[in-house]
Short mmCIF file of C-alpha atoms and ligand atoms in Angstrom, two decimals:
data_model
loop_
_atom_site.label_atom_id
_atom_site.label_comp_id
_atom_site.label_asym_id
_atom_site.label_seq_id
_atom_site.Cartn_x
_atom_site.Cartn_y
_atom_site.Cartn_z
CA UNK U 1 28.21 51.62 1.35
CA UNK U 2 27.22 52.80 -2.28
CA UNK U 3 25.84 50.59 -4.68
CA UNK U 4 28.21 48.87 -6.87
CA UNK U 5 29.93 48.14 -3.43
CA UNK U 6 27.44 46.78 -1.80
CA UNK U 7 26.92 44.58 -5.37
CA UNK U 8 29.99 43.40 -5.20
CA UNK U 9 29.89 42.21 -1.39
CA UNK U 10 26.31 40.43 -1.99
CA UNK U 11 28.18 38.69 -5.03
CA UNK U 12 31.22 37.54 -3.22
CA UNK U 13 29.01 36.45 0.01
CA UNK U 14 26.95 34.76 -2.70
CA UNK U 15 30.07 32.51 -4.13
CA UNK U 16 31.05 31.96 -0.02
CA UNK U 17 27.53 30.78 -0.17
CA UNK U 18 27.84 28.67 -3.41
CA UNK U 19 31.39 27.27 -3.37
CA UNK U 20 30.20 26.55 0.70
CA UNK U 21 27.30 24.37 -0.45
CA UNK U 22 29.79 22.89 -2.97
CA UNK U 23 31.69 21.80 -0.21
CA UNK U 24 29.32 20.18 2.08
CA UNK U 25 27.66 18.26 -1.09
CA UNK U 26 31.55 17.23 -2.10
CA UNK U 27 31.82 16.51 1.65
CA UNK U 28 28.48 14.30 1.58
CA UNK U 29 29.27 12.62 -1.54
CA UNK U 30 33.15 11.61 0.29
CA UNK U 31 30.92 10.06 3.68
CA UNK U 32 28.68 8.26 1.22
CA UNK U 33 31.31 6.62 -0.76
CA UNK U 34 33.42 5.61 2.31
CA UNK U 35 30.25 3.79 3.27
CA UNK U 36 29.99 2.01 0.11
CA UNK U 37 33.82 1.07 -0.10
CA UNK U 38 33.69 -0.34 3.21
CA UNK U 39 30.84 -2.60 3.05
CA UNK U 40 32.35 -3.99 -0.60
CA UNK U 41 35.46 -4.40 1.32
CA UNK U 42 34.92 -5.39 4.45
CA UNK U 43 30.50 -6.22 4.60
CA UNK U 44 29.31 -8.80 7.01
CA UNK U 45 26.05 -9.11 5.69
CA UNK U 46 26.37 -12.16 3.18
CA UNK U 47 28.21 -14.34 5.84
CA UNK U 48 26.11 -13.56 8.05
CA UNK U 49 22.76 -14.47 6.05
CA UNK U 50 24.65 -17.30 5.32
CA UNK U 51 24.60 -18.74 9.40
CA UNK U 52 21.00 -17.33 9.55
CA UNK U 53 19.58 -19.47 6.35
CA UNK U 54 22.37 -22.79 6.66
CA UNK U 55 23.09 -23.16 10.72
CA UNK U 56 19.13 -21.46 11.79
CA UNK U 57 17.29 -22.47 9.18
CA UNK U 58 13.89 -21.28 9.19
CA UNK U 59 12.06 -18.71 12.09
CA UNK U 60 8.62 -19.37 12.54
CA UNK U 61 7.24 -17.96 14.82
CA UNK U 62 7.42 -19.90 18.61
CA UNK U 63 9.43 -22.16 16.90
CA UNK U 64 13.32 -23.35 17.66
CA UNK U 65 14.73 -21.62 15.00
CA UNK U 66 13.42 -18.02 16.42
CA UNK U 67 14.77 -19.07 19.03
CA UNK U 68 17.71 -19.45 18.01
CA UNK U 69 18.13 -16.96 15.75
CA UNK U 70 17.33 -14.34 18.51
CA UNK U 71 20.63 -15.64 20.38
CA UNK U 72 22.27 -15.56 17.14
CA UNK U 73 21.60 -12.22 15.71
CA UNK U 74 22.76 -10.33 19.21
CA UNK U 75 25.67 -11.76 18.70
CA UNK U 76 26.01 -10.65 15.18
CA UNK U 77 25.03 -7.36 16.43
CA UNK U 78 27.68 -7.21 19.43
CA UNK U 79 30.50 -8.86 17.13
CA UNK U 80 29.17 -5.49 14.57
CA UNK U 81 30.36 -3.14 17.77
CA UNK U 82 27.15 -1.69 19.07
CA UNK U 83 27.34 0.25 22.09
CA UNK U 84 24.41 -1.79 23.49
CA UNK U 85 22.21 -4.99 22.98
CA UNK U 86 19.25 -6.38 24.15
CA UNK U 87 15.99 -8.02 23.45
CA UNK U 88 12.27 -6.53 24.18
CA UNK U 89 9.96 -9.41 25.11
CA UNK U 90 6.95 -10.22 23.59
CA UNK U 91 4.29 -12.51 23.33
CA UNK U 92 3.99 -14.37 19.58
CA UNK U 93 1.69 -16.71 18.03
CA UNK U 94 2.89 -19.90 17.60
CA UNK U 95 1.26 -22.27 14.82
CA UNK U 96 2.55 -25.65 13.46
CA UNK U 97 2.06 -27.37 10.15
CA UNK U 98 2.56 -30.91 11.56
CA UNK U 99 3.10 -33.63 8.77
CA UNK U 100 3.30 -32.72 5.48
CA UNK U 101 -0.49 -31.63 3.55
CA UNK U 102 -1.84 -33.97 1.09
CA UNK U 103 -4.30 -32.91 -1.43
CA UNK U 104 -5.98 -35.31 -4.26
CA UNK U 105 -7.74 -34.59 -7.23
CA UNK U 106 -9.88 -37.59 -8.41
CA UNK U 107 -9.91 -38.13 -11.95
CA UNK U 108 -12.42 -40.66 -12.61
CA UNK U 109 -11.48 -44.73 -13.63
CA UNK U 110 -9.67 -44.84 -10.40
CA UNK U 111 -7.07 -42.23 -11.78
CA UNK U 112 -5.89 -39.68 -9.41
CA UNK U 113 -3.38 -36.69 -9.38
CA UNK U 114 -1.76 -35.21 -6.40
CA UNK U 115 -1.68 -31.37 -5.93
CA UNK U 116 1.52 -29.60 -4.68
CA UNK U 117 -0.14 -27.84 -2.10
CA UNK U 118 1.14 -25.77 1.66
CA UNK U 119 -0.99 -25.15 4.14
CA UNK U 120 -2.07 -21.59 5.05
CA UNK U 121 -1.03 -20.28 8.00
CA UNK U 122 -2.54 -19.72 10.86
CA UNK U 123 -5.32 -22.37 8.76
CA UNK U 124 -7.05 -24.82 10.76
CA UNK U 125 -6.26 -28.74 10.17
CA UNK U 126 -8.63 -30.77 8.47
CA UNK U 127 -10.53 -33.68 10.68
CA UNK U 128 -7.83 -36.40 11.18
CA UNK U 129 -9.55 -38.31 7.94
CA UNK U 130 -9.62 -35.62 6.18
CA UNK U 131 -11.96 -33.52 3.64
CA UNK U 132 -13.81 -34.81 0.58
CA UNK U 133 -15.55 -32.87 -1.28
CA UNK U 134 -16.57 -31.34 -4.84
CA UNK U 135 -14.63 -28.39 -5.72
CA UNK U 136 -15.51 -25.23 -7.09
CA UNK U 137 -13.71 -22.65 -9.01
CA UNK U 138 -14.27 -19.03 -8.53
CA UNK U 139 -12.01 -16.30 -10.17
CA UNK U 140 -13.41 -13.72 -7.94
CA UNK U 141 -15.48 -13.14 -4.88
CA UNK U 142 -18.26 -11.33 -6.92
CA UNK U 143 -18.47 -15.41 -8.62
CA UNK U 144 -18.36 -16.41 -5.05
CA UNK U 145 -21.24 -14.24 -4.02
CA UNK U 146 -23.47 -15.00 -7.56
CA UNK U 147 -23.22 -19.20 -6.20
CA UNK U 148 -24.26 -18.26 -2.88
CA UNK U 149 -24.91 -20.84 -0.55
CA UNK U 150 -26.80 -23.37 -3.11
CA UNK U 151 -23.53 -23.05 -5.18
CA UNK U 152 -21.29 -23.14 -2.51
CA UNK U 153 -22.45 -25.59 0.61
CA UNK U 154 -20.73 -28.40 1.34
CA UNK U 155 -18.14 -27.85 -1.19
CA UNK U 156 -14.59 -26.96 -1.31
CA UNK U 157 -13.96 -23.19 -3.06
CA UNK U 158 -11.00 -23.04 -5.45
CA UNK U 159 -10.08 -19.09 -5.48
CA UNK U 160 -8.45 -18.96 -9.10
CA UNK U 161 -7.20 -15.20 -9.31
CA UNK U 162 -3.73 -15.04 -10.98
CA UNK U 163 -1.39 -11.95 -10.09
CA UNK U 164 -1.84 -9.33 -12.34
CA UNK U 165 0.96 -9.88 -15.14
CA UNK U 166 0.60 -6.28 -16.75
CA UNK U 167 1.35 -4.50 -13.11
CA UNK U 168 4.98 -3.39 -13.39
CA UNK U 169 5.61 -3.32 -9.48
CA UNK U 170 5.06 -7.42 -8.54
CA UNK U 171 3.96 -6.15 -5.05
CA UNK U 172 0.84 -4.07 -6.51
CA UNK U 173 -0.29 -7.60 -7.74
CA UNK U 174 0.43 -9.59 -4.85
CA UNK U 175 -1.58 -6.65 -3.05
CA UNK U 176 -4.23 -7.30 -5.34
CA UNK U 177 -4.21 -11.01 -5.44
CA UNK U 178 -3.87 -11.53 -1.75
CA UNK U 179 -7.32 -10.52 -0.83
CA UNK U 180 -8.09 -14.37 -1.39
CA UNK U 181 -5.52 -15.98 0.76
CA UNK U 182 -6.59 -13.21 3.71
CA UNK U 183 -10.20 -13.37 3.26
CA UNK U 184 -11.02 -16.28 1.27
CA UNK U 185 -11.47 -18.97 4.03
CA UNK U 186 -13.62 -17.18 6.02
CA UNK U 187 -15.76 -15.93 2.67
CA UNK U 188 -16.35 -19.41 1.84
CA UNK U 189 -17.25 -20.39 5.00
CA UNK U 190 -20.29 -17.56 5.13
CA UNK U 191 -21.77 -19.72 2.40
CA UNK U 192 -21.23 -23.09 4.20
CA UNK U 193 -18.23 -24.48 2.20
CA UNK U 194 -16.02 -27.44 3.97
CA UNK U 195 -12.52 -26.16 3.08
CA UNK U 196 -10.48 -23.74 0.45
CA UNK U 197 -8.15 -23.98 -2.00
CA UNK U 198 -6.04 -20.76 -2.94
CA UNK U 199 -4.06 -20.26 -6.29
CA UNK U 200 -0.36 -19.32 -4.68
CA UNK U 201 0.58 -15.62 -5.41
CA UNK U 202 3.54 -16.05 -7.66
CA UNK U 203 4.15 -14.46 -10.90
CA UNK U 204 5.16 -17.58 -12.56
CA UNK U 205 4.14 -20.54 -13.20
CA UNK U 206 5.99 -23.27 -11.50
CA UNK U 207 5.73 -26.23 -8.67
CA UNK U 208 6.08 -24.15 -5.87
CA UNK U 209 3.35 -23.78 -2.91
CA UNK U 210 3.57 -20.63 -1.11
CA UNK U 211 2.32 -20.52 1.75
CA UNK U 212 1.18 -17.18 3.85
CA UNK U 213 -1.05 -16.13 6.81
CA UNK U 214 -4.85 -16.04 6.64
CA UNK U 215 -6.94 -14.18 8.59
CA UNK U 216 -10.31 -15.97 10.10
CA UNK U 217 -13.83 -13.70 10.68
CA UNK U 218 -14.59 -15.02 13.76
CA UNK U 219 -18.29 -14.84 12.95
CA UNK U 220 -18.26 -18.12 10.71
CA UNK U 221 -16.63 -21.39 10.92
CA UNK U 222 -12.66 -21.56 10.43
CA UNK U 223 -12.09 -24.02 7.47
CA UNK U 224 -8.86 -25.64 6.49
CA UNK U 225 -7.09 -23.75 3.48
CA UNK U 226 -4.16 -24.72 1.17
CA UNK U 227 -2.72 -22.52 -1.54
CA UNK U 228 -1.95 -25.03 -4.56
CA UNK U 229 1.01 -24.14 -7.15
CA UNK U 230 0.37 -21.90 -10.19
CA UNK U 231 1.05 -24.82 -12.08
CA UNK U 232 -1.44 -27.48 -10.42
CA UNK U 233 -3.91 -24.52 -10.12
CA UNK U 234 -3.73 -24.50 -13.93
CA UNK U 235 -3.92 -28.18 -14.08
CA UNK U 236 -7.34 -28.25 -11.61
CA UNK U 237 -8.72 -25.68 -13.54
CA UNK U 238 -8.63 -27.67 -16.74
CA UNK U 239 -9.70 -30.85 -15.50
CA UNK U 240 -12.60 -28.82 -13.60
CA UNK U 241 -13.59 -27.53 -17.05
CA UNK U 242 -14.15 -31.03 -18.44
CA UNK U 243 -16.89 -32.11 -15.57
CA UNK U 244 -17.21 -31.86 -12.02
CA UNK U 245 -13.70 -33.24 -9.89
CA UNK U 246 -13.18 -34.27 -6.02
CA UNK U 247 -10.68 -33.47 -4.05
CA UNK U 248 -9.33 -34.71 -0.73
CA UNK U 249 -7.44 -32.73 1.42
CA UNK U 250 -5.63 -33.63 4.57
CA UNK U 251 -3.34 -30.92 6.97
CA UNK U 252 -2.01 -31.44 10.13
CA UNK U 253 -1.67 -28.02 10.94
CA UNK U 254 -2.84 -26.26 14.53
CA UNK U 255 -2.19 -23.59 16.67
CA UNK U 256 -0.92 -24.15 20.47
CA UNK U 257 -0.98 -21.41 23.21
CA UNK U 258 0.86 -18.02 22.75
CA UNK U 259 4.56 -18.11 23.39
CA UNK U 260 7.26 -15.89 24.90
CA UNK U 261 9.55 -14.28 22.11
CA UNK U 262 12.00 -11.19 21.18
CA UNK U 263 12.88 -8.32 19.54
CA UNK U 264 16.45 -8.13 19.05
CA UNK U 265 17.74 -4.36 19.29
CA UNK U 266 21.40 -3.32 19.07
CA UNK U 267 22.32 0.72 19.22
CA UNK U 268 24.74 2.82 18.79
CA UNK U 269 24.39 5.98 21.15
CA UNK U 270 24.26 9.45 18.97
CA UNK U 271 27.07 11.91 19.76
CA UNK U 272 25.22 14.83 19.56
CA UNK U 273 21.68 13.73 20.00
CA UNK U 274 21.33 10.59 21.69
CA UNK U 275 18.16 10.94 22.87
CA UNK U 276 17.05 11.34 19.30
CA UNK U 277 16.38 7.75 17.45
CA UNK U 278 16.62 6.61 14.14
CA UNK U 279 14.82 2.78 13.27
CA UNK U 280 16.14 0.35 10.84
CA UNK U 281 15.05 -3.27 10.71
CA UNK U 282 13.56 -6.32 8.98
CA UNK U 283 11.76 -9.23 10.73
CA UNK U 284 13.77 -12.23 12.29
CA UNK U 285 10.55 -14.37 11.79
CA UNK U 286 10.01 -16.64 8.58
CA UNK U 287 7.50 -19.04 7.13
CA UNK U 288 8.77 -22.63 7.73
CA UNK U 289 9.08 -24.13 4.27
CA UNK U 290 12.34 -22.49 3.75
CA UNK U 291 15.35 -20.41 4.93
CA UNK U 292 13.67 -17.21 4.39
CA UNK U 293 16.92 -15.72 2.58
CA UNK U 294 15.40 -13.18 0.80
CA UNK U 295 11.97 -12.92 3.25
CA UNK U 296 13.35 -11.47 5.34
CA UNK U 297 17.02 -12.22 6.33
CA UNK U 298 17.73 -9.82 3.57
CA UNK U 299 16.41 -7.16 5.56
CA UNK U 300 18.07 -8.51 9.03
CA UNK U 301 21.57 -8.88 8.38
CA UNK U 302 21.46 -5.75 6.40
CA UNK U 303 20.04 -3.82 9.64
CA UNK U 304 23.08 -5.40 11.01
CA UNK U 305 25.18 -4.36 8.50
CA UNK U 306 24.72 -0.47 9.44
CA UNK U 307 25.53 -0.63 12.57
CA UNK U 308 28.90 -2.79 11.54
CA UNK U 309 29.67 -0.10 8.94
CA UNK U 310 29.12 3.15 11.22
CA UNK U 311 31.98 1.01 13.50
CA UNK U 312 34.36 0.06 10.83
CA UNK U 313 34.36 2.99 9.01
CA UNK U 314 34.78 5.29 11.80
CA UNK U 315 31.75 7.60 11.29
CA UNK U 316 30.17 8.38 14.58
CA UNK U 317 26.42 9.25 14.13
CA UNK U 318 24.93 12.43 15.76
CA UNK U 319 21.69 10.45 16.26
CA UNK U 320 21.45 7.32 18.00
CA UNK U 321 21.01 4.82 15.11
CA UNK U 322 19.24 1.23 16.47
CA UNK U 323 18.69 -1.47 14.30
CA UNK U 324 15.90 -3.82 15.26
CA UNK U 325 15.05 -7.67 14.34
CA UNK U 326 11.47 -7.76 14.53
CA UNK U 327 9.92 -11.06 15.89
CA UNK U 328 6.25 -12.09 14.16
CA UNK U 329 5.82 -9.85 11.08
CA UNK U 330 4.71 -13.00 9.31
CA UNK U 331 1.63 -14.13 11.55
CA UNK U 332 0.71 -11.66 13.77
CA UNK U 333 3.18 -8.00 13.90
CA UNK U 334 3.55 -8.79 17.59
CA UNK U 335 7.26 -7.55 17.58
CA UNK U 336 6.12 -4.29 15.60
CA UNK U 337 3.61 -3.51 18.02
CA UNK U 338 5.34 -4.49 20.88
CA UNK U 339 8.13 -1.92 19.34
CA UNK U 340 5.82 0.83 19.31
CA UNK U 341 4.43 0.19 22.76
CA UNK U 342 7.75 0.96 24.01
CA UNK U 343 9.13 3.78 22.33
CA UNK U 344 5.72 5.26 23.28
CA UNK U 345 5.94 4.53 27.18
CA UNK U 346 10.22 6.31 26.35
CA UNK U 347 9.15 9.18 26.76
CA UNK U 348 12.49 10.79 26.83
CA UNK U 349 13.11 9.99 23.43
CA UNK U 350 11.58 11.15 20.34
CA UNK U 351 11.59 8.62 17.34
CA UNK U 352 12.73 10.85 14.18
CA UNK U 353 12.71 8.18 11.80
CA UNK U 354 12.86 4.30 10.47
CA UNK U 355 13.88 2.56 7.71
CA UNK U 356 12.43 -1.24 6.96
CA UNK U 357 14.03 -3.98 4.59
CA UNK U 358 11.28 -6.29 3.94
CA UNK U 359 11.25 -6.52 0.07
CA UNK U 360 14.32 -8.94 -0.59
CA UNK U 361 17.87 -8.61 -0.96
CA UNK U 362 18.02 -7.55 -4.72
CA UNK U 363 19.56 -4.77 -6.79
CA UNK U 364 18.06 -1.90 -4.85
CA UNK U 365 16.25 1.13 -6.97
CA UNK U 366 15.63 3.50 -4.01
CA UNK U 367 13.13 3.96 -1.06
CA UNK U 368 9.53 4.61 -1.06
CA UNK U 369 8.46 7.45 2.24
CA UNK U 370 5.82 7.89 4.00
CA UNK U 371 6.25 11.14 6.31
CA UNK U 372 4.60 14.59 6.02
CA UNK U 373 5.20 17.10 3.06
CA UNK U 374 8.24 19.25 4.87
CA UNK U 375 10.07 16.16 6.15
CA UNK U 376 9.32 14.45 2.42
CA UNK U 377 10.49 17.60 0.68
CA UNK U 378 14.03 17.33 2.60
CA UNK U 379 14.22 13.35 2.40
CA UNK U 380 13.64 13.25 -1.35
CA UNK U 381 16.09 16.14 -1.72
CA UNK U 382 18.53 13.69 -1.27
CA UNK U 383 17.49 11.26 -3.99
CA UNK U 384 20.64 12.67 -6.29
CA UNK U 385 23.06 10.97 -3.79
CA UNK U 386 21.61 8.16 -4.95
CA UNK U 387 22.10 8.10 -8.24
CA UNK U 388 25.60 6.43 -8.26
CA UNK U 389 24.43 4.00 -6.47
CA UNK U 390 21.36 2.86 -8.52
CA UNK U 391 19.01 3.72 -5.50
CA UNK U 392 17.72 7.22 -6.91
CA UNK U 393 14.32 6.31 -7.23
CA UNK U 394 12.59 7.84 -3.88
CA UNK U 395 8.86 7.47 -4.65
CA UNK U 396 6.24 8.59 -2.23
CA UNK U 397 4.45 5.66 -0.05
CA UNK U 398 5.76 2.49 1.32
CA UNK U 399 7.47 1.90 4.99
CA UNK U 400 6.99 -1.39 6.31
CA UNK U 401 5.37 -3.69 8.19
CA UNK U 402 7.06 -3.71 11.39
CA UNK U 403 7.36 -0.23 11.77
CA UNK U 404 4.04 0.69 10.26
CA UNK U 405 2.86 0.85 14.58
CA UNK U 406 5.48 3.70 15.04
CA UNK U 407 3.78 5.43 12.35
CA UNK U 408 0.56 5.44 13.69
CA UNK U 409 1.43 5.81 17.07
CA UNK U 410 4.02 8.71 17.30
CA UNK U 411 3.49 9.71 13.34
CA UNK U 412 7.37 8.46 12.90
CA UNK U 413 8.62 9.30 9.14
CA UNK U 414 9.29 5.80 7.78
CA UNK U 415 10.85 4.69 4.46
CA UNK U 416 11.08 1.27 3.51
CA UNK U 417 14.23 -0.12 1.09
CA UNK U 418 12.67 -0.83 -3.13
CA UNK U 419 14.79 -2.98 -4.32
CA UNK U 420 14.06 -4.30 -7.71
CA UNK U 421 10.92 -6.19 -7.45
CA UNK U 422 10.74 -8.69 -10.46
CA UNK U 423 12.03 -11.94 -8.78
CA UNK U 424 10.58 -11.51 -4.93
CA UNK U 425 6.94 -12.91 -5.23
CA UNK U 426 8.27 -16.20 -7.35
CA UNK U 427 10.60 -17.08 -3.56
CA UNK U 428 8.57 -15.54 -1.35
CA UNK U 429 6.79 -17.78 1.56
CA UNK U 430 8.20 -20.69 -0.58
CA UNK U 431 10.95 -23.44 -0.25
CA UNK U 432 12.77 -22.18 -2.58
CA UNK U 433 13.62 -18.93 -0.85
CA UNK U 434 17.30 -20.15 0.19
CA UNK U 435 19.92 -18.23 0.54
CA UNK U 436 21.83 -19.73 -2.93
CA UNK U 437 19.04 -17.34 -3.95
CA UNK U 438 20.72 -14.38 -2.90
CA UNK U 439 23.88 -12.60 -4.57
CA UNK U 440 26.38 -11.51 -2.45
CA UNK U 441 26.68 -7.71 -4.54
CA UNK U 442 23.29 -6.87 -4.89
CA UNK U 443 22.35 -7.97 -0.77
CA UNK U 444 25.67 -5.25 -0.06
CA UNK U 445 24.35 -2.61 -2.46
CA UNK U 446 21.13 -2.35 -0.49
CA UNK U 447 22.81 -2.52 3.17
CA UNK U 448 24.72 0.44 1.70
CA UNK U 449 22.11 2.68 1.04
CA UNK U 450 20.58 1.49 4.08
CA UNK U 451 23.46 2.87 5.92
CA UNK U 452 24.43 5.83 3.66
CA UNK U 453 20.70 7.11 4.01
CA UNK U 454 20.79 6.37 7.70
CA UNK U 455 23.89 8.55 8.10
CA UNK U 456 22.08 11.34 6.34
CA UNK U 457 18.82 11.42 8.92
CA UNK U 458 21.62 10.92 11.47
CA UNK U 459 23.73 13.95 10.04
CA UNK U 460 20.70 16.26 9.61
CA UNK U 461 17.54 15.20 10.69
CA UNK U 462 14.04 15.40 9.05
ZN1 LIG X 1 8.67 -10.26 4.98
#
């Protein structure tokens, strides 16, 4: 073949090559917006958060609405058409918050005010009288560690760290801020104090407690601990600056003996690779103050919502696609583990990838990824896709929670859902996280590029 020939053939298999890729991305585009038309059109998700927040109410752990909402969301998941349901026991924590907490700040002259305050979870009640004591206000732990146990003993710490304001990302401050809610109790305790109060991690200031789990070092006492409202923490912090205040707090709270509980997992069997499996889940659990619409039913009836819309929309997935209602995120990550444990002792199957909702069902701006540099390379490839969508922003880092065990275990690529992060932390672990919280378009938009970026690991791997 001479030259210009030869030129010429390299040039026309070169346009075969171009006008091919053309195709496929054309082609890509079509599966992706068929996906998005039928969840507008025909989407389950809303309705179904609806029965999850109004008829189940909240999950808690051990509690009757897990219960419940285990029975509930396999039906949801058979009435979406998967080829197969079923639950994976486990064994969860189960803590109560009994009556209502009370908490007192003594204002001298017989004047009192009463704090809005929640209980921490997994906290310890108070003695059935109750705590009095002088309070304390630290803004740090290095304060903390400066009053030592002269400072400190006897008393009742108030941890006064506000969430960042300047952080742009609300979860990088409730990162941040959470160290005191975690570790606070049991920091305290080292220097002999009778009980903690935490400032709740919100961005704003309002009436609402959050609560949230705390984590006891079992090498000093386990004190009773109440987060307090941004608003009341401002007030105690003021009236603490005019002369030393008591308070009196009283919880009811305690933790009874380890229950039976479930995953709930429904699947539909890859055509090509079924012994190939691709995650995608939120956690069925949720604190007990509220519905836990947006923390994390969001993330469940979205999970649900892919397998519905591989069904409806006729697209049959070359990879068997499972969506998964994790019990216990909240209190323990007993269903994540448990998860892991399994899809280890499978070994049959290999575990290619998972996708977690656990941020809230608003607007979503893309997915964060944690896999290694090849696999990231090909997943954030796909970020254009996105972009008509809203969802282009693929950032490296992030996952979630309940699949963070498959991670470590089998060194699964995981991506976890970003939606827009502004209004999360001010519901979150709160009462007012009800589902009149959530909009029906923006919960939809994120099940779709749940789905649409499920298809894509299902169409051609990582
Ligand atoms: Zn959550």
């Amino acid at each position: 073949m001479n030259q210009s020939i030869k030129g010429i053939v390299l040039s026309l298999a070169g346009l075969v090559l171009f006008f091919g890729s053309l195709q496929a991305q054309t082609d890509t585009a079509a599966v992706l917006k068929k996906i998005s038309d039928d969840v507008f059109t025909n989407g389950k998700s809303y309705i179904n958060l609806r029965f999850l927040c109004k008829q189940v109410g909240q999950r808690l752990s051990g509690s009757h609405g897990a219960a419940k909402a285990v029975v509930e969301t396999a039906r949801m998941l058979r009435e979406a058409g998967a080829d197969t349901v079923y639950l994976q026991e486990c064994m969860v924590p189960h803590w109560v918050r009994g009556a209502k907490e009370v908490a007192t700040l003594e204002l001298g002259k017989g004047k009192t005010y009463n704090l809005k305050v929640a209980a921490l979870g997994n906290s310890v009640g108070t003695p059935g009288s109750g705590i009095k004591a002088q309070v304390i206000e630290v803004k740090s732990f290095d304060e903390l560690n400066k009053l030592g146990e002269a400072g400190v003993k006897g008393k009742i710490v108030f941890y006064n760290y506000p969430m960042n304001p300047t952080y742009i990302n609300a979860f990088r401050a409730y990162g941040e801020a959470g160290v005191y809610r975690g570790r606070g109790p049991s920091m305290a305790a080292k220097y002999g104090a009778i009980g903690v109060i935490t400032r709740t991690l919100s961005p704003n200031l309002d009436d609402y407690p959050h609560t949230g789990s705390t984590v006891y070092n079992d090498s000093f006492p386990k004190l009773p601990a109440v987060a307090v409202s941004t608003n009341d923490a401002e007030y105690l912090s003021k009236a603490l600056a005019s002369g030393p205040k008591e308070v009196y707090i009283k919880t009811n709270c305690r933790s009874l003996p380890d229950t039976v509980s479930y995953n709930v997992v429904g699947e539909i069997r890859g055509s090509e690779f079924p012994n190939e499996v691709l995650t995608v889940g939120g956690h069925l659990d949720s604190w007990d103050l509220a519905e836990g619409a947006h923390d994390d039913g969001a993330g469940c009836v979205q999970s649900i919502e892919v397998i519905r819309t591989f069904k409806s929309a006729g697209i049959r997935p070359k990879r068997t696609i499972r969506a998964v209602m994790f019990m216990n995120e909240e209190n323990g990550l007993r269903g994540g583990t448990k998860y892991a444990e399994i899809a280890v002792a499978e070994k049959e199957k290999k575990f290619i990838f998972a996708l977690e909702s656990d941020a809230g069902g608003f607007t979503p701006r893309g997915f964060g990824y944690t896999m290694n540099a090849q696999q990231g390379q090909k997943f954030a490839s796909w970020k254009n896709l996105f972009y008509p969508y809203g969802a282009s922003d693929f950032v490296p880092g992030g996952g979630g929670a309940d699949i963070g065990p498959l991670y470590r275990q089998l060194q699964t690529p995981l991506a976890g859902l970003n939606p827009d992060s502004q209004r999360y932390m001010a519901l979150h672990h709160a009462t007012n996280d009800v589902f009149e919280e959530v909009s029906e378009r923006e919960l939809k938009l994120g099940a779709i590029v749940m789905t649409q970026l499920m298809w894509l690991v299902s169409e051609y791997g990582l």
